[in-house]
Tab-separated table of C-alpha atoms in Angstrom:
chain	number	residue	atom	x	y	z
A	1	UNK	CA	22.577	89.677	35.883
A	2	UNK	CA	24.129	86.968	38.044
A	3	UNK	CA	27.532	86.933	36.415
A	4	UNK	CA	29.330	84.684	38.895
A	5	UNK	CA	26.501	82.127	38.966
A	6	UNK	CA	26.256	82.078	35.180
A	7	UNK	CA	29.993	81.455	34.904
A	8	UNK	CA	29.769	78.675	37.489
A	9	UNK	CA	26.850	77.098	35.615
A	10	UNK	CA	28.707	77.283	32.310
A	11	UNK	CA	31.790	75.676	33.870
A	12	UNK	CA	29.660	72.886	35.368
A	13	UNK	CA	28.099	72.116	31.980
A	14	UNK	CA	31.486	72.127	30.272
A	15	UNK	CA	32.901	69.686	32.829
A	16	UNK	CA	29.878	67.380	33.017
A	17	UNK	CA	29.931	63.783	31.844
A	18	UNK	CA	26.134	63.741	31.473
A	19	UNK	CA	23.307	66.263	31.610
A	20	UNK	CA	19.919	65.716	33.241
A	21	UNK	CA	17.499	68.307	31.892
A	22	UNK	CA	14.575	68.909	34.221
A	23	UNK	CA	11.573	71.007	33.211
A	24	UNK	CA	8.418	72.219	34.901
A	25	UNK	CA	5.690	74.573	33.710
A	26	UNK	CA	8.028	77.563	33.791
A	27	UNK	CA	9.950	76.093	30.849
A	28	UNK	CA	7.061	76.963	28.520
A	29	UNK	CA	6.506	80.545	29.660
A	30	UNK	CA	9.024	81.932	27.153
A	31	UNK	CA	7.005	80.214	24.403
A	32	UNK	CA	3.885	82.035	25.586
A	33	UNK	CA	2.355	79.121	27.496
A	34	UNK	CA	0.605	79.782	30.830
A	35	UNK	CA	2.096	78.197	33.949
A	36	UNK	CA	-1.139	78.393	36.036
A	37	UNK	CA	0.861	79.721	38.985
A	38	UNK	CA	-1.700	80.459	41.698
A	39	UNK	CA	-5.434	80.863	41.195
A	40	UNK	CA	-5.035	84.336	39.683
A	41	UNK	CA	-2.751	82.985	36.965
A	42	UNK	CA	-5.163	80.162	36.214
A	43	UNK	CA	-8.145	82.536	36.049
A	44	UNK	CA	-6.298	84.898	33.699
A	45	UNK	CA	-5.783	82.018	31.298
A	46	UNK	CA	-9.311	80.618	31.770
A	47	UNK	CA	-11.708	83.385	32.958
A	48	UNK	CA	-14.851	81.167	32.969
A	49	UNK	CA	-13.287	79.055	35.740
A	50	UNK	CA	-12.971	81.957	38.182
A	51	UNK	CA	-13.777	80.702	41.661
A	52	UNK	CA	-12.481	77.216	40.887
A	53	UNK	CA	-8.914	76.065	41.383
A	54	UNK	CA	-6.734	74.375	38.781
A	55	UNK	CA	-6.956	71.170	40.822
A	56	UNK	CA	-10.765	71.285	40.682
A	57	UNK	CA	-10.829	71.679	36.892
A	58	UNK	CA	-7.876	69.415	36.021
A	59	UNK	CA	-9.566	66.592	37.891
A	60	UNK	CA	-10.286	63.107	36.643
A	61	UNK	CA	-13.801	63.265	38.100
A	62	UNK	CA	-14.730	66.055	35.683
A	63	UNK	CA	-14.676	63.598	32.770
A	64	UNK	CA	-17.461	61.634	34.436
A	65	UNK	CA	-19.409	64.595	35.809
A	66	UNK	CA	-19.116	67.046	32.893
A	67	UNK	CA	-17.204	65.627	29.914
A	68	UNK	CA	-17.997	68.645	27.727
A	69	UNK	CA	-16.294	70.944	30.206
A	70	UNK	CA	-13.422	68.536	30.785
A	71	UNK	CA	-12.740	68.189	27.077
A	72	UNK	CA	-13.184	71.941	26.605
A	73	UNK	CA	-10.336	72.570	29.033
A	74	UNK	CA	-8.028	69.811	27.813
A	75	UNK	CA	-9.020	70.279	24.182
A	76	UNK	CA	-8.079	73.939	24.350
A	77	UNK	CA	-4.724	73.054	25.863
A	78	UNK	CA	-4.116	70.401	23.193
A	79	UNK	CA	-4.839	72.947	20.453
A	80	UNK	CA	-2.607	75.506	22.171
A	81	UNK	CA	0.309	73.089	22.447
A	82	UNK	CA	-0.069	72.080	18.820
A	83	UNK	CA	0.095	75.724	17.734
A	84	UNK	CA	2.981	76.736	20.009
A	85	UNK	CA	6.514	77.033	18.668
A	86	UNK	CA	9.125	76.013	21.273
A	87	UNK	CA	11.278	78.980	22.248
A	88	UNK	CA	14.938	79.304	21.302
A	89	UNK	CA	16.077	77.887	24.628
A	90	UNK	CA	15.218	74.355	23.502
A	91	UNK	CA	17.662	74.686	20.609
A	92	UNK	CA	20.320	76.175	22.881
A	93	UNK	CA	20.093	73.042	25.048
A	94	UNK	CA	20.519	70.883	21.952
A	95	UNK	CA	23.508	72.937	20.837
A	96	UNK	CA	25.157	72.570	24.246
A	97	UNK	CA	24.612	68.808	24.142
A	98	UNK	CA	26.149	68.611	20.661
A	99	UNK	CA	29.000	71.037	21.443
A	100	UNK	CA	30.265	68.976	24.360
A	101	UNK	CA	28.990	65.567	23.157
A	102	UNK	CA	27.152	65.128	26.440
A	103	UNK	CA	25.068	62.089	27.259
A	104	UNK	CA	21.681	63.419	28.353
A	105	UNK	CA	18.129	62.724	29.426
A	106	UNK	CA	15.042	64.921	29.863
A	107	UNK	CA	12.768	64.614	32.892
A	108	UNK	CA	9.666	66.808	32.655
A	109	UNK	CA	6.316	67.196	34.367
A	110	UNK	CA	4.980	69.062	31.337
A	111	UNK	CA	2.331	67.359	29.196
A	112	UNK	CA	2.765	69.706	26.225
A	113	UNK	CA	5.133	67.691	24.000
A	114	UNK	CA	7.365	70.705	23.408
A	115	UNK	CA	10.632	68.793	23.790
A	116	UNK	CA	9.636	66.352	21.051
A	117	UNK	CA	8.452	69.247	18.902
A	118	UNK	CA	11.857	70.886	19.362
A	119	UNK	CA	13.593	67.739	18.083
A	120	UNK	CA	14.594	65.938	21.285
A	121	UNK	CA	14.857	62.155	21.143
A	122	UNK	CA	11.673	60.437	22.327
A	123	UNK	CA	13.812	57.630	23.773
A	124	UNK	CA	15.640	60.044	26.084
A	125	UNK	CA	12.658	61.603	27.777
A	126	UNK	CA	10.366	60.964	30.746
A	127	UNK	CA	6.992	62.712	30.865
A	128	UNK	CA	6.209	61.888	34.490
A	129	UNK	CA	2.637	63.225	34.271
A	130	UNK	CA	1.869	61.789	30.838
A	131	UNK	CA	1.128	63.599	27.588
A	132	UNK	CA	-1.846	65.455	26.154
A	133	UNK	CA	-0.796	64.179	22.730
A	134	UNK	CA	-1.892	60.660	23.703
A	135	UNK	CA	-5.286	59.282	24.695
A	136	UNK	CA	-6.620	56.402	26.745
A	137	UNK	CA	-9.995	54.811	27.398
A	138	UNK	CA	-11.575	56.597	30.376
A	139	UNK	CA	-13.262	53.444	31.786
A	140	UNK	CA	-10.085	51.407	31.020
A	141	UNK	CA	-11.840	48.751	28.901
A	142	UNK	CA	-8.485	47.036	28.395
A	143	UNK	CA	-8.933	46.361	24.675
A	144	UNK	CA	-6.541	49.132	23.696
A	145	UNK	CA	-4.017	50.773	25.981
A	146	UNK	CA	-2.874	54.183	24.752
A	147	UNK	CA	-3.089	55.766	21.320
A	148	UNK	CA	-1.946	58.958	19.608
A	149	UNK	CA	-4.177	62.024	19.596
A	150	UNK	CA	-2.931	62.833	16.103
A	151	UNK	CA	-5.906	63.649	13.899
A	152	UNK	CA	-8.221	64.259	16.867
A	153	UNK	CA	-9.733	67.736	16.611
A	154	UNK	CA	-11.539	69.369	19.530
A	155	UNK	CA	-13.608	72.458	18.798
A	156	UNK	CA	-13.823	74.656	21.888
A	157	UNK	CA	-16.167	77.565	22.642
A	158	UNK	CA	-13.767	80.302	23.763
A	159	UNK	CA	-16.442	82.035	25.833
A	160	UNK	CA	-17.280	79.039	27.996
A	161	UNK	CA	-14.335	76.703	27.324
A	162	UNK	CA	-16.769	73.904	26.618
A	163	UNK	CA	-16.151	71.407	23.824
A	164	UNK	CA	-18.494	71.482	20.860
A	165	UNK	CA	-19.570	68.524	18.779
A	166	UNK	CA	-18.765	64.847	19.303
A	167	UNK	CA	-16.129	64.053	21.907
A	168	UNK	CA	-13.296	61.540	21.412
A	169	UNK	CA	-14.175	57.932	22.109
A	170	UNK	CA	-12.260	54.698	22.618
A	171	UNK	CA	-11.898	52.955	19.227
A	172	UNK	CA	-12.360	49.569	20.908
A	173	UNK	CA	-15.373	49.959	23.208
A	174	UNK	CA	-16.858	53.286	22.121
A	175	UNK	CA	-16.641	54.665	25.656
A	176	UNK	CA	-15.305	58.080	26.576
A	177	UNK	CA	-11.669	58.760	25.698
A	178	UNK	CA	-9.556	61.043	27.820
A	179	UNK	CA	-6.005	62.411	27.697
A	180	UNK	CA	-3.293	60.084	28.941
A	181	UNK	CA	-2.424	62.664	31.605
A	182	UNK	CA	-2.135	62.172	35.347
A	183	UNK	CA	-4.816	64.459	36.779
A	184	UNK	CA	-5.764	65.343	40.330
A	185	UNK	CA	-7.762	62.617	42.073
A	186	UNK	CA	-6.846	60.261	39.261
A	187	UNK	CA	-7.148	56.522	39.876
A	188	UNK	CA	-7.823	55.663	36.231
A	189	UNK	CA	-4.661	57.040	34.632
A	190	UNK	CA	-2.901	54.441	32.505
A	191	UNK	CA	0.824	54.744	33.355
A	192	UNK	CA	2.084	52.221	30.794
A	193	UNK	CA	3.626	54.754	28.397
A	194	UNK	CA	5.318	56.727	31.178
A	195	UNK	CA	6.503	53.500	32.808
A	196	UNK	CA	8.273	52.549	29.563
A	197	UNK	CA	9.962	55.948	29.571
A	198	UNK	CA	10.977	55.425	33.197
A	199	UNK	CA	12.585	52.110	32.247
A	200	UNK	CA	14.757	53.882	29.670
A	201	UNK	CA	15.595	56.534	32.247
A	202	UNK	CA	16.696	53.978	34.850
A	203	UNK	CA	18.967	52.343	32.297
A	204	UNK	CA	20.479	55.745	31.514
A	205	UNK	CA	21.017	56.507	35.198
A	206	UNK	CA	22.817	53.204	35.640
A	207	UNK	CA	25.015	53.949	32.630
A	208	UNK	CA	26.085	57.423	33.819
A	209	UNK	CA	26.226	56.687	37.543
A	210	UNK	CA	30.028	56.585	37.672
A	211	UNK	CA	30.371	59.975	35.964
A	212	UNK	CA	29.625	63.582	36.910
A	213	UNK	CA	25.914	64.183	36.297
A	214	UNK	CA	24.904	67.837	36.140
A	215	UNK	CA	21.195	68.623	36.363
A	216	UNK	CA	19.832	71.782	34.743
A	217	UNK	CA	16.341	72.378	36.068
A	218	UNK	CA	14.032	74.912	34.419
A	219	UNK	CA	10.866	76.397	35.893
A	220	UNK	CA	9.982	73.586	38.288
A	221	UNK	CA	7.783	74.864	41.111
A	222	UNK	CA	7.351	73.829	44.719
A	223	UNK	CA	3.592	73.077	44.659
A	224	UNK	CA	4.219	69.704	42.993
A	225	UNK	CA	7.987	69.317	43.421
A	226	UNK	CA	8.519	66.055	41.517
A	227	UNK	CA	11.019	67.515	39.046
A	228	UNK	CA	12.880	69.470	41.736
A	229	UNK	CA	13.371	66.368	43.878
A	230	UNK	CA	14.429	64.262	40.901
A	231	UNK	CA	17.060	66.746	39.774
A	232	UNK	CA	18.421	67.193	43.296
A	233	UNK	CA	18.799	63.510	44.094
A	234	UNK	CA	20.124	62.334	40.727
A	235	UNK	CA	22.879	64.885	40.163
A	236	UNK	CA	26.359	65.664	41.406
A	237	UNK	CA	25.712	69.336	40.638
A	238	UNK	CA	22.356	71.115	40.408
A	239	UNK	CA	21.694	74.258	38.362
A	240	UNK	CA	18.248	75.582	39.258
A	241	UNK	CA	16.817	78.141	36.817
A	242	UNK	CA	13.752	79.786	38.291
A	243	UNK	CA	12.812	83.466	38.692
A	244	UNK	CA	10.525	82.748	41.672
A	245	UNK	CA	11.169	79.386	43.341
A	246	UNK	CA	14.931	79.827	43.202
A	247	UNK	CA	15.938	78.396	46.591
A	248	UNK	CA	18.629	75.702	46.347
A	249	UNK	CA	20.367	73.269	48.689
A	250	UNK	CA	23.948	73.957	49.718
A	251	UNK	CA	26.404	73.606	46.849
A	252	UNK	CA	23.832	74.099	44.086
A	253	UNK	CA	23.677	77.003	41.636
A	254	UNK	CA	20.644	79.300	41.582
A	255	UNK	CA	19.835	81.425	38.522
A	256	UNK	CA	16.907	83.772	39.214
A	257	UNK	CA	16.043	84.045	35.543
A	258	UNK	CA	13.674	82.667	32.954
A	259	UNK	CA	14.811	79.575	31.060
A	260	UNK	CA	15.491	81.470	27.846
A	261	UNK	CA	17.457	84.292	29.504
A	262	UNK	CA	19.569	81.829	31.458
A	263	UNK	CA	20.306	79.641	28.447
A	264	UNK	CA	21.268	82.610	26.300
A	265	UNK	CA	23.619	83.848	29.028
A	266	UNK	CA	25.199	80.417	29.524
A	267	UNK	CA	25.693	79.861	25.795
A	268	UNK	CA	27.239	83.307	25.401
A	269	UNK	CA	29.643	82.615	28.249
A	270	UNK	CA	30.657	79.264	26.785
A	271	UNK	CA	31.113	80.807	23.333
A	272	UNK	CA	32.990	83.977	24.261
A	273	UNK	CA	34.960	83.081	27.381
A	274	UNK	CA	37.749	80.642	28.031
A	275	UNK	CA	36.733	78.681	31.082
């Protein structure tokens, strides 16, 4: 247990004027979600894709080349995210925000919708890679921009991870629908929804710029370091929670723990100790 670092993190949160909550794939591990770390981790989650990388499967071109396989992969993930209960750490974050009346914003690369499911305000959140809970027209017909995936059911063969039955289509043109997620090799992603979130985020940053912004970053890896960079450059103090990619710049706090373990330790320190 990193007692000194936990105490320093707790003190930083207590003294913050605003909290930036960053989250990568590691944030969902405590809820039982895979983080696809390395090819072995990806293959454990999806054995039929052995020999192919995550980038090869989570690729926009797959929707044109093999839509049944593409929707099998993304449909399975959509079903998984719908069934997953966010771990206790999400509620600990909310309790810390309420306890200290901290202004806050969430910046996440996750497409799972777990923050919304845990009760976080949709207007205080950026999903920089989009969301699996929203769809767009694959050929970008332009008649309809982005719509909710609510009510869309994808049946997936668990042996092959191929979608069964009719695949989702655009309600305007009847063409193929796809998740509103930024994939690898993706020139057709519709960024409109994320851009609106970014606008809210920029307004928030302007509002809190004169105060002490503390960033708490959970499970953001180095392979695609968008969340790591954002938390580093937007904060006066960085708390990086990561059991593997735990390296931090000078002056930052590193907690080599899972998100849930770190949040439990921080909350206990704030509850039981006088800082």
